[in-house]
Amino acid sequence: MDRRRFIASAAGATLAASSGAAFAEEEGAAMTKRFAAQRWALDNIIRANGIDWDQPRSFYLSAPCGVEANADFAAIRARVQKMADIGPAFESTARRREAKARAAEADGNPVTARDNWFMAAIHYGAAEWPYDDSGKRHLELHQKKRECYANYARLANHRVEAVSIPFKGKSIPGWFHLPPGHTGGKLPAVISIPGMDSFKETGVALANDRWLSRGVAVLAIDGPGQYESPLLGVYVSMQNWIDAGPALVDWLVARPEVDARRIGVTGSSFGSFFGTIVASHEPRIAATAVIATCLEPGCHTIFEEASPTFKKRFMWMSNYTDEAKFDDFVKTLTWEGHVEKIRNPYLVVAGEADELSPLEHTERMIRTMTGPRQLVVYADSRHSVGNVPAANLGPFPPALVADWLVARLNGKPVTSERWFVQATGQVVKTPL
């Protein structure tokens, strides 16, 4: 077997060979029977439905970039006609944005350079997505993403710091953001956990970020198994996510800018599950707010009924190449026996028609919990909560999550309720 060892610098910006470093084995992409058998169908589905066939990735990747990136993503949607187009489409767009950033810096235009460095980083991160391995191409794209984002951080209008949080002899990578204009004093902080197919660089928007604009510091991470972490040898497991909470909170508590009593967690998609497990085992988490649920114990729907890309990617995230062994492993992925420990406020926002994690599992979890909690369900919405009348006319989901979590971190009590946002935008509230 060809083995390569890589180590991240303190900023995580470069990867270099090192015999003493945490390493990821280059074994090629994980493979599933369904992905192999359905590849021809997958390409036809993409040709018919575009890059957003499985989830609205071009929209959630575009959102943190702002309106200037709309044309980028429109062109990518037009270009991608099959699975093999995804990486090259994003990479070529990333290179164009990177070139614009360099030219802007050379011309003395730091704001234009900053914006283009940010967009280039997002596109390079998106280009990584099809590579479910720790191979050379993946690592090259990863390094370009880190390089571009570090350049954005250098020019950002707020403090952005690359961090490497010690974890079981390895590390959890992240970016730590302070609100613009912060000059001292203790701030509330949020640990931002992305989904299976997203990455920490998307955790804070280029402009008008929902956390920073509310005076909240953000620790945006790639937790165990997410994007950069497998490249550092840190994979998904229940124990790793149970242990991640104390490591992350210890790091935040040691920061002079952070109020140790006001640390929250937010997570989207599979980050909803990871964030829930973190909150279950770290009592210093003052409040938790998650959205777009992946809360089905054992994850049957997302791995066996949805696009085969989900299972294939998660096998790499958890360091499995044997599908039968992975099938046994996923049975351990459950909130059962964990959420009963959550005592601080908890919010979950879900789509009524979630096709990746049926709502019934979220409803059962909420009934199992005993602490202060709130469930908000949007009528007709699928997994990615939004793009339905309920979300357009009712509370805007990302703003609802931010307002709710900030209110909890500021000590405002919560009433345990189930909200159903109707297609009219009206909210029907019932007690839990």
Short mmCIF file of C-alpha atoms in Angstrom, two decimals:
data_model
loop_
_atom_site.label_atom_id
_atom_site.label_comp_id
_atom_site.label_asym_id
_atom_site.label_seq_id
_atom_site.Cartn_x
_atom_site.Cartn_y
_atom_site.Cartn_z
CA MET A 1 0.00 0.00 0.00
CA ASP A 2 1.26 3.47 -0.91
CA ARG A 3 1.38 5.53 2.30
CA ARG A 4 1.91 9.25 2.54
CA ARG A 5 2.20 11.27 5.68
CA PHE A 6 1.22 14.85 5.97
CA ILE A 7 1.34 17.38 8.75
CA ALA A 8 -0.46 20.68 8.98
CA SER A 9 1.45 23.75 10.04
CA ALA A 10 0.14 25.67 13.05
CA ALA A 11 -2.06 27.63 10.64
CA GLY A 12 -2.85 24.51 8.67
CA ALA A 13 -1.93 26.34 5.50
CA THR A 14 0.57 23.86 4.11
CA LEU A 15 1.03 20.13 4.02
CA ALA A 16 4.51 18.62 4.19
CA ALA A 17 5.97 15.16 4.49
CA SER A 18 6.92 14.21 8.03
CA SER A 19 7.57 10.87 9.67
CA GLY A 20 6.41 12.14 13.05
CA ALA A 21 3.15 13.68 11.90
CA ALA A 22 -0.45 12.58 12.13
CA PHE A 23 -1.16 11.07 8.74
CA ALA A 24 -3.94 10.03 6.42
CA GLU A 25 -3.38 6.98 4.26
CA GLU A 26 -3.87 7.45 0.56
CA GLU A 27 -5.95 4.37 -0.26
CA GLY A 28 -8.13 5.75 -3.03
CA ALA A 29 -11.75 6.69 -2.71
CA ALA A 30 -14.14 4.55 -0.71
CA MET A 31 -16.63 2.69 -2.89
CA THR A 32 -20.15 1.39 -2.34
CA LYS A 33 -22.09 -1.16 -4.34
CA ARG A 34 -24.89 1.26 -4.99
CA PHE A 35 -22.58 4.03 -6.21
CA ALA A 36 -20.85 1.66 -8.63
CA ALA A 37 -24.11 0.19 -9.90
CA GLN A 38 -25.89 3.53 -10.22
CA ARG A 39 -23.08 5.69 -11.61
CA TRP A 40 -24.64 5.70 -15.08
CA ALA A 41 -27.97 6.75 -13.59
CA LEU A 42 -26.29 9.38 -11.42
CA ASP A 43 -24.76 11.05 -14.47
CA ASN A 44 -28.14 11.03 -16.22
CA ILE A 45 -29.80 12.48 -13.13
CA ILE A 46 -27.22 15.27 -12.97
CA ARG A 47 -27.69 15.96 -16.69
CA ALA A 48 -31.44 16.26 -16.14
CA ASN A 49 -31.43 18.10 -12.81
CA GLY A 50 -28.05 19.80 -12.57
CA ILE A 51 -25.49 20.09 -9.81
CA ASP A 52 -28.19 20.45 -7.15
CA TRP A 53 -29.70 17.01 -7.83
CA ASP A 54 -29.13 15.79 -4.24
CA GLN A 55 -29.20 19.06 -2.29
CA PRO A 56 -28.97 22.78 -3.15
CA ARG A 57 -25.17 22.91 -2.83
CA SER A 58 -24.71 25.70 -5.37
CA PHE A 59 -27.03 27.87 -3.29
CA TYR A 60 -25.62 27.18 0.18
CA LEU A 61 -22.09 27.65 -1.16
CA SER A 62 -23.09 30.86 -2.89
CA ALA A 63 -24.81 32.36 0.16
CA PRO A 64 -21.69 33.25 2.20
CA CYS A 65 -20.03 34.76 -0.88
CA GLY A 66 -22.65 37.43 -1.53
CA VAL A 67 -24.27 38.69 -4.72
CA GLU A 68 -21.05 39.05 -6.73
CA ALA A 69 -20.68 35.27 -6.80
CA ASN A 70 -24.13 34.70 -8.31
CA ALA A 71 -22.74 34.69 -11.84
CA ASP A 72 -20.05 32.18 -10.84
CA PHE A 73 -22.60 29.70 -9.59
CA ALA A 74 -24.95 30.26 -12.52
CA ALA A 75 -22.11 29.39 -14.89
CA ILE A 76 -21.21 26.30 -12.83
CA ARG A 77 -24.82 25.14 -12.86
CA ALA A 78 -24.81 25.43 -16.65
CA ARG A 79 -21.46 23.66 -17.05
CA VAL A 80 -21.99 20.62 -14.81
CA GLN A 81 -23.61 17.85 -16.85
CA LYS A 82 -22.13 14.81 -15.08
CA MET A 83 -20.34 13.87 -11.87
CA ALA A 84 -16.88 14.28 -13.42
CA ASP A 85 -17.62 17.93 -14.25
CA ILE A 86 -18.03 19.08 -10.65
CA GLY A 87 -14.41 19.32 -9.52
CA PRO A 88 -13.08 20.96 -12.71
CA ALA A 89 -15.98 23.45 -12.86
CA PHE A 90 -15.33 24.72 -9.35
CA GLU A 91 -11.56 24.61 -9.74
CA SER A 92 -11.50 26.72 -12.89
CA THR A 93 -13.76 29.29 -11.22
CA ALA A 94 -11.49 29.28 -8.16
CA ARG A 95 -8.42 29.93 -10.30
CA ARG A 96 -10.14 32.85 -12.00
CA ARG A 97 -11.10 34.37 -8.65
CA GLU A 98 -7.59 33.78 -7.31
CA ALA A 99 -6.11 35.61 -10.32
CA LYS A 100 -8.49 38.53 -9.75
CA ALA A 101 -7.45 38.66 -6.10
CA ARG A 102 -3.75 38.81 -6.98
CA ALA A 103 -4.35 41.49 -9.59
CA ALA A 104 -6.41 43.57 -7.17
CA GLU A 105 -3.68 43.41 -4.54
CA ALA A 106 -1.08 44.43 -7.12
CA ASP A 107 -3.27 47.43 -8.06
CA GLY A 108 -3.67 48.47 -4.41
CA ASN A 109 -7.33 47.45 -4.07
CA PRO A 110 -7.42 45.44 -0.83
CA VAL A 111 -11.21 45.22 -0.51
CA THR A 112 -11.60 43.76 -4.00
CA ALA A 113 -8.69 41.44 -3.28
CA ARG A 114 -10.25 40.33 0.01
CA ASP A 115 -13.57 39.49 -1.60
CA ASN A 116 -11.95 37.51 -4.39
CA TRP A 117 -9.67 35.59 -2.00
CA PHE A 118 -12.79 34.56 -0.07
CA MET A 119 -14.68 33.44 -3.15
CA ALA A 120 -11.65 31.57 -4.46
CA ALA A 121 -11.39 29.67 -1.17
CA ILE A 122 -15.06 28.64 -1.33
CA HIS A 123 -14.70 27.42 -4.91
CA TYR A 124 -11.54 25.46 -4.11
CA GLY A 125 -13.35 23.86 -1.16
CA ALA A 126 -16.26 22.93 -3.43
CA ALA A 127 -13.79 21.45 -5.93
CA GLU A 128 -12.55 19.11 -3.19
CA TRP A 129 -15.97 17.56 -2.67
CA PRO A 130 -15.85 14.79 -5.36
CA TYR A 131 -12.53 13.46 -4.06
CA ASP A 132 -13.42 11.00 -1.30
CA ASP A 133 -9.80 10.13 -0.62
CA SER A 134 -6.60 11.60 0.79
CA GLY A 135 -4.86 11.60 -2.58
CA LYS A 136 -2.62 14.09 -4.28
CA ARG A 137 -5.36 15.95 -6.20
CA HIS A 138 -7.49 16.37 -3.11
CA LEU A 139 -4.53 17.66 -1.11
CA GLU A 140 -3.57 20.16 -3.81
CA LEU A 141 -7.07 21.63 -3.82
CA HIS A 142 -7.17 21.65 -0.04
CA GLN A 143 -3.89 23.55 0.14
CA LYS A 144 -5.14 26.11 -2.37
CA LYS A 145 -8.31 26.58 -0.31
CA ARG A 146 -6.25 27.19 2.84
CA GLU A 147 -3.90 29.54 1.04
CA CYS A 148 -6.72 31.65 -0.39
CA TYR A 149 -8.63 31.76 2.88
CA ALA A 150 -5.49 32.78 4.77
CA ASN A 151 -5.10 35.66 2.33
CA TYR A 152 -8.73 36.61 2.91
CA ALA A 153 -8.10 36.52 6.68
CA ARG A 154 -5.12 38.82 6.25
CA LEU A 155 -7.34 41.46 4.59
CA ALA A 156 -10.65 40.85 6.39
CA ASN A 157 -12.47 43.69 8.14
CA HIS A 158 -12.42 41.70 11.37
CA ARG A 159 -9.92 39.49 13.12
CA VAL A 160 -9.70 36.00 11.65
CA GLU A 161 -7.25 33.52 13.16
CA ALA A 162 -6.31 30.05 11.95
CA VAL A 163 -6.41 27.61 14.84
CA SER A 164 -5.34 24.04 15.47
CA ILE A 165 -7.02 22.60 18.56
CA PRO A 166 -5.17 19.72 20.22
CA PHE A 167 -7.17 16.49 20.03
CA LYS A 168 -5.93 13.02 20.97
CA GLY A 169 -2.39 13.68 19.79
CA LYS A 170 -3.66 15.24 16.56
CA SER A 171 -5.78 18.34 16.00
CA ILE A 172 -9.14 19.78 15.02
CA PRO A 173 -8.68 22.62 12.50
CA GLY A 174 -10.69 25.81 12.62
CA TRP A 175 -10.94 29.52 12.01
CA PHE A 176 -11.67 31.87 14.90
CA HIS A 177 -13.55 35.08 14.07
CA LEU A 178 -14.08 38.14 16.26
CA PRO A 179 -16.78 40.70 15.43
CA PRO A 180 -15.65 43.84 13.56
CA GLY A 181 -14.55 46.59 15.88
CA HIS A 182 -13.98 44.36 18.88
CA THR A 183 -11.37 46.04 21.06
CA GLY A 184 -11.78 44.20 24.36
CA GLY A 185 -14.19 42.61 26.76
CA LYS A 186 -15.81 39.21 26.96
CA LEU A 187 -17.99 38.01 24.08
CA PRO A 188 -20.45 35.17 23.62
CA ALA A 189 -19.09 32.57 21.21
CA VAL A 190 -20.59 29.98 18.89
CA ILE A 191 -18.99 26.74 17.72
CA SER A 192 -20.10 26.38 14.09
CA ILE A 193 -20.27 22.82 12.73
CA PRO A 194 -20.82 22.31 8.99
CA GLY A 195 -22.62 19.46 7.29
CA MET A 196 -21.26 16.36 5.59
CA ASP A 197 -20.60 18.13 2.29
CA SER A 198 -19.63 21.57 3.60
CA PHE A 199 -16.56 23.00 5.29
CA LYS A 200 -15.50 25.48 7.95
CA GLU A 201 -14.66 28.29 5.53
CA THR A 202 -18.38 28.63 4.75
CA GLY A 203 -19.21 29.11 8.44
CA VAL A 204 -18.87 32.90 8.39
CA ALA A 205 -20.19 35.03 5.53
CA LEU A 206 -18.08 37.51 3.61
CA ALA A 207 -20.45 40.34 4.55
CA ASN A 208 -23.25 40.88 7.09
CA ASP A 209 -22.54 37.60 8.82
CA ARG A 210 -25.43 36.59 11.05
CA TRP A 211 -23.20 35.83 14.07
CA LEU A 212 -20.60 38.59 13.86
CA SER A 213 -23.26 41.23 13.20
CA ARG A 214 -24.94 40.14 16.45
CA GLY A 215 -21.71 40.60 18.42
CA VAL A 216 -20.85 36.90 18.67
CA ALA A 217 -17.41 35.35 18.15
CA VAL A 218 -17.34 32.26 15.94
CA LEU A 219 -15.16 29.17 16.10
CA ALA A 220 -15.80 27.55 12.71
CA ILE A 221 -14.43 24.00 12.68
CA ASP A 222 -13.99 20.91 10.59
CA GLY A 223 -14.81 18.41 13.32
CA PRO A 224 -13.90 14.72 13.32
CA GLY A 225 -14.38 13.36 9.80
CA GLN A 226 -15.22 16.70 8.20
CA TYR A 227 -13.26 18.00 5.20
CA GLU A 228 -9.78 18.81 6.57
CA SER A 229 -9.89 16.58 9.63
CA PRO A 230 -9.57 13.22 7.79
CA LEU A 231 -6.45 14.62 6.12
CA LEU A 232 -5.08 14.98 9.66
CA GLY A 233 -6.14 11.47 10.64
CA VAL A 234 -9.21 12.55 12.68
CA TYR A 235 -12.30 10.60 11.61
CA VAL A 236 -15.99 10.37 12.48
CA SER A 237 -16.88 8.19 15.43
CA MET A 238 -19.27 8.59 18.30
CA GLN A 239 -16.38 8.70 20.74
CA ASN A 240 -14.52 11.33 18.75
CA TRP A 241 -17.56 13.60 18.73
CA ILE A 242 -18.22 12.94 22.42
CA ASP A 243 -14.63 13.93 23.15
CA ALA A 244 -14.58 16.88 20.75
CA GLY A 245 -16.86 19.02 22.93
CA PRO A 246 -14.51 19.32 25.93
CA ALA A 247 -11.53 19.97 23.63
CA LEU A 248 -13.35 22.77 21.80
CA VAL A 249 -14.77 24.37 24.93
CA ASP A 250 -11.41 24.16 26.73
CA TRP A 251 -9.87 26.05 23.84
CA LEU A 252 -12.57 28.74 23.88
CA VAL A 253 -12.50 29.14 27.67
CA ALA A 254 -8.78 29.85 27.46
CA ARG A 255 -9.37 32.74 25.04
CA PRO A 256 -9.41 36.14 26.76
CA GLU A 257 -12.12 37.37 24.37
CA VAL A 258 -14.67 34.65 25.26
CA ASP A 259 -17.23 34.64 28.05
CA ALA A 260 -17.04 31.07 29.34
CA ARG A 261 -20.67 31.22 30.50
CA ARG A 262 -21.95 32.07 27.00
CA ILE A 263 -20.70 29.40 24.63
CA GLY A 264 -23.17 27.92 22.16
CA VAL A 265 -23.19 25.33 19.39
CA THR A 266 -24.81 25.50 15.98
CA GLY A 267 -24.81 22.83 13.29
CA SER A 268 -26.42 22.24 9.92
CA SER A 269 -27.35 18.96 8.23
CA PHE A 270 -25.01 16.27 9.62
CA GLY A 271 -23.73 19.07 11.84
CA SER A 272 -27.15 18.86 13.52
CA PHE A 273 -26.26 15.37 14.73
CA PHE A 274 -22.66 16.20 15.59
CA GLY A 275 -23.72 19.36 17.45
CA THR A 276 -26.35 17.41 19.38
CA ILE A 277 -23.76 14.87 20.53
CA VAL A 278 -21.36 17.65 21.55
CA ALA A 279 -24.08 19.33 23.62
CA SER A 280 -25.02 16.00 25.20
CA HIS A 281 -21.56 15.52 26.69
CA GLU A 282 -20.34 19.06 27.37
CA PRO A 283 -22.41 20.79 30.09
CA ARG A 284 -20.54 24.07 29.54
CA ILE A 285 -22.47 24.48 26.26
CA ALA A 286 -25.03 27.09 27.29
CA ALA A 287 -27.36 26.54 24.33
CA THR A 288 -27.58 24.61 21.06
CA ALA A 289 -29.38 25.41 17.81
CA VAL A 290 -29.34 23.04 14.83
CA ILE A 291 -31.07 23.01 11.46
CA ALA A 292 -31.64 20.67 8.48
CA THR A 293 -31.69 17.49 10.49
CA CYS A 294 -29.71 14.27 10.21
CA LEU A 295 -31.21 12.70 13.31
CA GLU A 296 -32.36 9.28 12.16
CA PRO A 297 -30.63 6.67 14.37
CA GLY A 298 -28.54 4.48 12.10
CA CYS A 299 -28.97 6.90 9.17
CA HIS A 300 -30.74 4.38 6.92
CA THR A 301 -32.55 6.89 4.74
CA ILE A 302 -29.59 9.08 3.82
CA PHE A 303 -27.24 6.15 3.20
CA GLU A 304 -29.55 3.61 1.56
CA GLU A 305 -32.36 5.58 -0.10
CA ALA A 306 -30.82 8.93 -1.05
CA SER A 307 -28.04 9.71 -3.54
CA PRO A 308 -25.24 7.09 -3.26
CA THR A 309 -22.72 9.93 -2.97
CA PHE A 310 -23.69 10.43 0.68
CA LYS A 311 -22.69 6.96 1.80
CA LYS A 312 -19.54 6.93 -0.32
CA ARG A 313 -18.36 10.19 1.22
CA PHE A 314 -19.20 9.20 4.77
CA MET A 315 -17.19 6.01 4.40
CA TRP A 316 -14.12 8.16 3.74
CA MET A 317 -15.03 10.47 6.62
CA SER A 318 -15.12 7.53 9.01
CA ASN A 319 -12.10 5.73 7.50
CA TYR A 320 -13.92 2.68 6.10
CA THR A 321 -13.31 0.98 2.79
CA ASP A 322 -15.24 -2.21 3.63
CA GLU A 323 -18.93 -1.44 3.09
CA ALA A 324 -20.16 -4.28 5.32
CA LYS A 325 -18.07 -3.00 8.23
CA PHE A 326 -19.32 0.51 7.58
CA ASP A 327 -22.91 -0.74 7.70
CA ASP A 328 -22.22 -2.07 11.18
CA PHE A 329 -20.51 1.17 12.17
CA VAL A 330 -23.43 3.43 11.22
CA LYS A 331 -25.67 1.57 13.65
CA THR A 332 -23.68 3.31 16.40
CA LEU A 333 -24.66 6.77 15.10
CA THR A 334 -27.57 7.66 17.32
CA TRP A 335 -28.75 10.30 19.74
CA GLU A 336 -30.44 7.59 21.84
CA GLY A 337 -28.90 7.45 25.29
CA HIS A 338 -27.23 10.83 24.78
CA VAL A 339 -29.79 13.64 24.43
CA GLU A 340 -31.30 12.77 27.81
CA LYS A 341 -28.20 14.48 29.26
CA ILE A 342 -28.88 17.87 27.66
CA ARG A 343 -30.04 20.28 30.35
CA ASN A 344 -29.53 23.64 28.61
CA PRO A 345 -31.78 25.16 25.90
CA TYR A 346 -31.92 23.28 22.61
CA LEU A 347 -33.50 24.26 19.27
CA VAL A 348 -33.98 22.08 16.22
CA VAL A 349 -35.33 23.44 12.93
CA ALA A 350 -36.57 20.88 10.42
CA GLY A 351 -38.40 20.48 7.13
CA GLU A 352 -41.75 18.73 7.21
CA ALA A 353 -40.77 16.68 4.15
CA ASP A 354 -37.11 16.04 4.97
CA GLU A 355 -36.04 13.37 2.49
CA LEU A 356 -32.71 12.57 4.19
CA SER A 357 -33.91 12.24 7.79
CA PRO A 358 -37.67 11.73 8.17
CA LEU A 359 -39.28 14.12 10.61
CA GLU A 360 -40.59 11.31 12.80
CA HIS A 361 -37.07 10.71 14.16
CA THR A 362 -36.64 14.35 15.16
CA GLU A 363 -40.09 14.35 16.76
CA ARG A 364 -39.19 11.26 18.78
CA MET A 365 -35.90 12.78 19.89
CA ILE A 366 -37.61 15.94 21.10
CA ARG A 367 -40.11 13.86 23.10
CA THR A 368 -37.18 11.95 24.65
CA MET A 369 -35.46 15.10 25.85
CA THR A 370 -36.42 16.64 29.16
CA GLY A 371 -34.62 20.01 29.19
CA PRO A 372 -35.93 23.28 27.75
CA ARG A 373 -36.31 22.71 24.05
CA GLN A 374 -38.02 23.91 20.93
CA LEU A 375 -38.85 22.24 17.61
CA VAL A 376 -39.66 24.40 14.58
CA VAL A 377 -41.08 22.61 11.52
CA TYR A 378 -41.51 24.35 8.15
CA ALA A 379 -44.45 23.13 6.07
CA ASP A 380 -43.50 21.36 2.82
CA SER A 381 -39.78 22.01 3.29
CA ARG A 382 -37.30 19.33 2.41
CA HIS A 383 -33.95 18.67 4.12
CA SER A 384 -32.40 22.07 3.37
CA VAL A 385 -34.92 24.21 5.21
CA GLY A 386 -36.08 26.97 2.89
CA ASN A 387 -37.25 27.73 -0.65
CA VAL A 388 -40.88 27.11 0.29
CA PRO A 389 -43.67 29.58 1.11
CA ALA A 390 -43.42 28.80 4.84
CA ALA A 391 -39.78 29.93 4.91
CA ASN A 392 -40.34 32.92 2.63
CA LEU A 393 -43.42 34.24 4.43
CA GLY A 394 -42.67 33.06 7.98
CA PRO A 395 -39.55 33.43 10.13
CA PHE A 396 -36.45 33.28 7.90
CA PRO A 397 -34.73 30.05 9.07
CA PRO A 398 -31.09 31.25 9.37
CA ALA A 399 -32.18 34.42 11.17
CA LEU A 400 -34.50 32.45 13.47
CA VAL A 401 -31.58 30.19 14.46
CA ALA A 402 -29.27 33.14 15.09
CA ASP A 403 -31.80 35.21 17.05
CA TRP A 404 -32.82 32.20 19.15
CA LEU A 405 -29.28 31.19 20.03
CA VAL A 406 -28.11 34.72 20.82
CA ALA A 407 -31.15 35.22 23.06
CA ARG A 408 -30.30 32.06 24.98
CA LEU A 409 -26.64 33.04 25.33
CA ASN A 410 -27.82 36.36 26.73
CA GLY A 411 -29.91 34.59 29.37
CA LYS A 412 -33.41 34.88 27.93
CA PRO A 413 -35.47 31.84 28.98
CA VAL A 414 -37.16 29.57 26.47
CA THR A 415 -40.59 27.95 26.56
CA SER A 416 -40.62 24.32 25.49
CA GLU A 417 -42.79 24.41 22.37
CA ARG A 418 -43.34 22.91 18.94
CA TRP A 419 -43.78 25.50 16.22
CA PHE A 420 -45.34 24.62 12.89
CA VAL A 421 -44.75 27.31 10.27
CA GLN A 422 -47.62 27.07 7.80
CA ALA A 423 -47.40 27.82 4.09
CA THR A 424 -48.99 31.20 4.87
CA GLY A 425 -46.11 32.07 7.18
CA GLN A 426 -48.30 31.86 10.27
CA VAL A 427 -46.81 30.00 13.23
CA VAL A 428 -48.90 27.48 15.19
CA LYS A 429 -47.45 26.88 18.64
CA THR A 430 -48.15 23.86 20.84
CA PRO A 431 -46.52 22.93 24.15
CA LEU A 432 -44.06 20.07 24.40
#
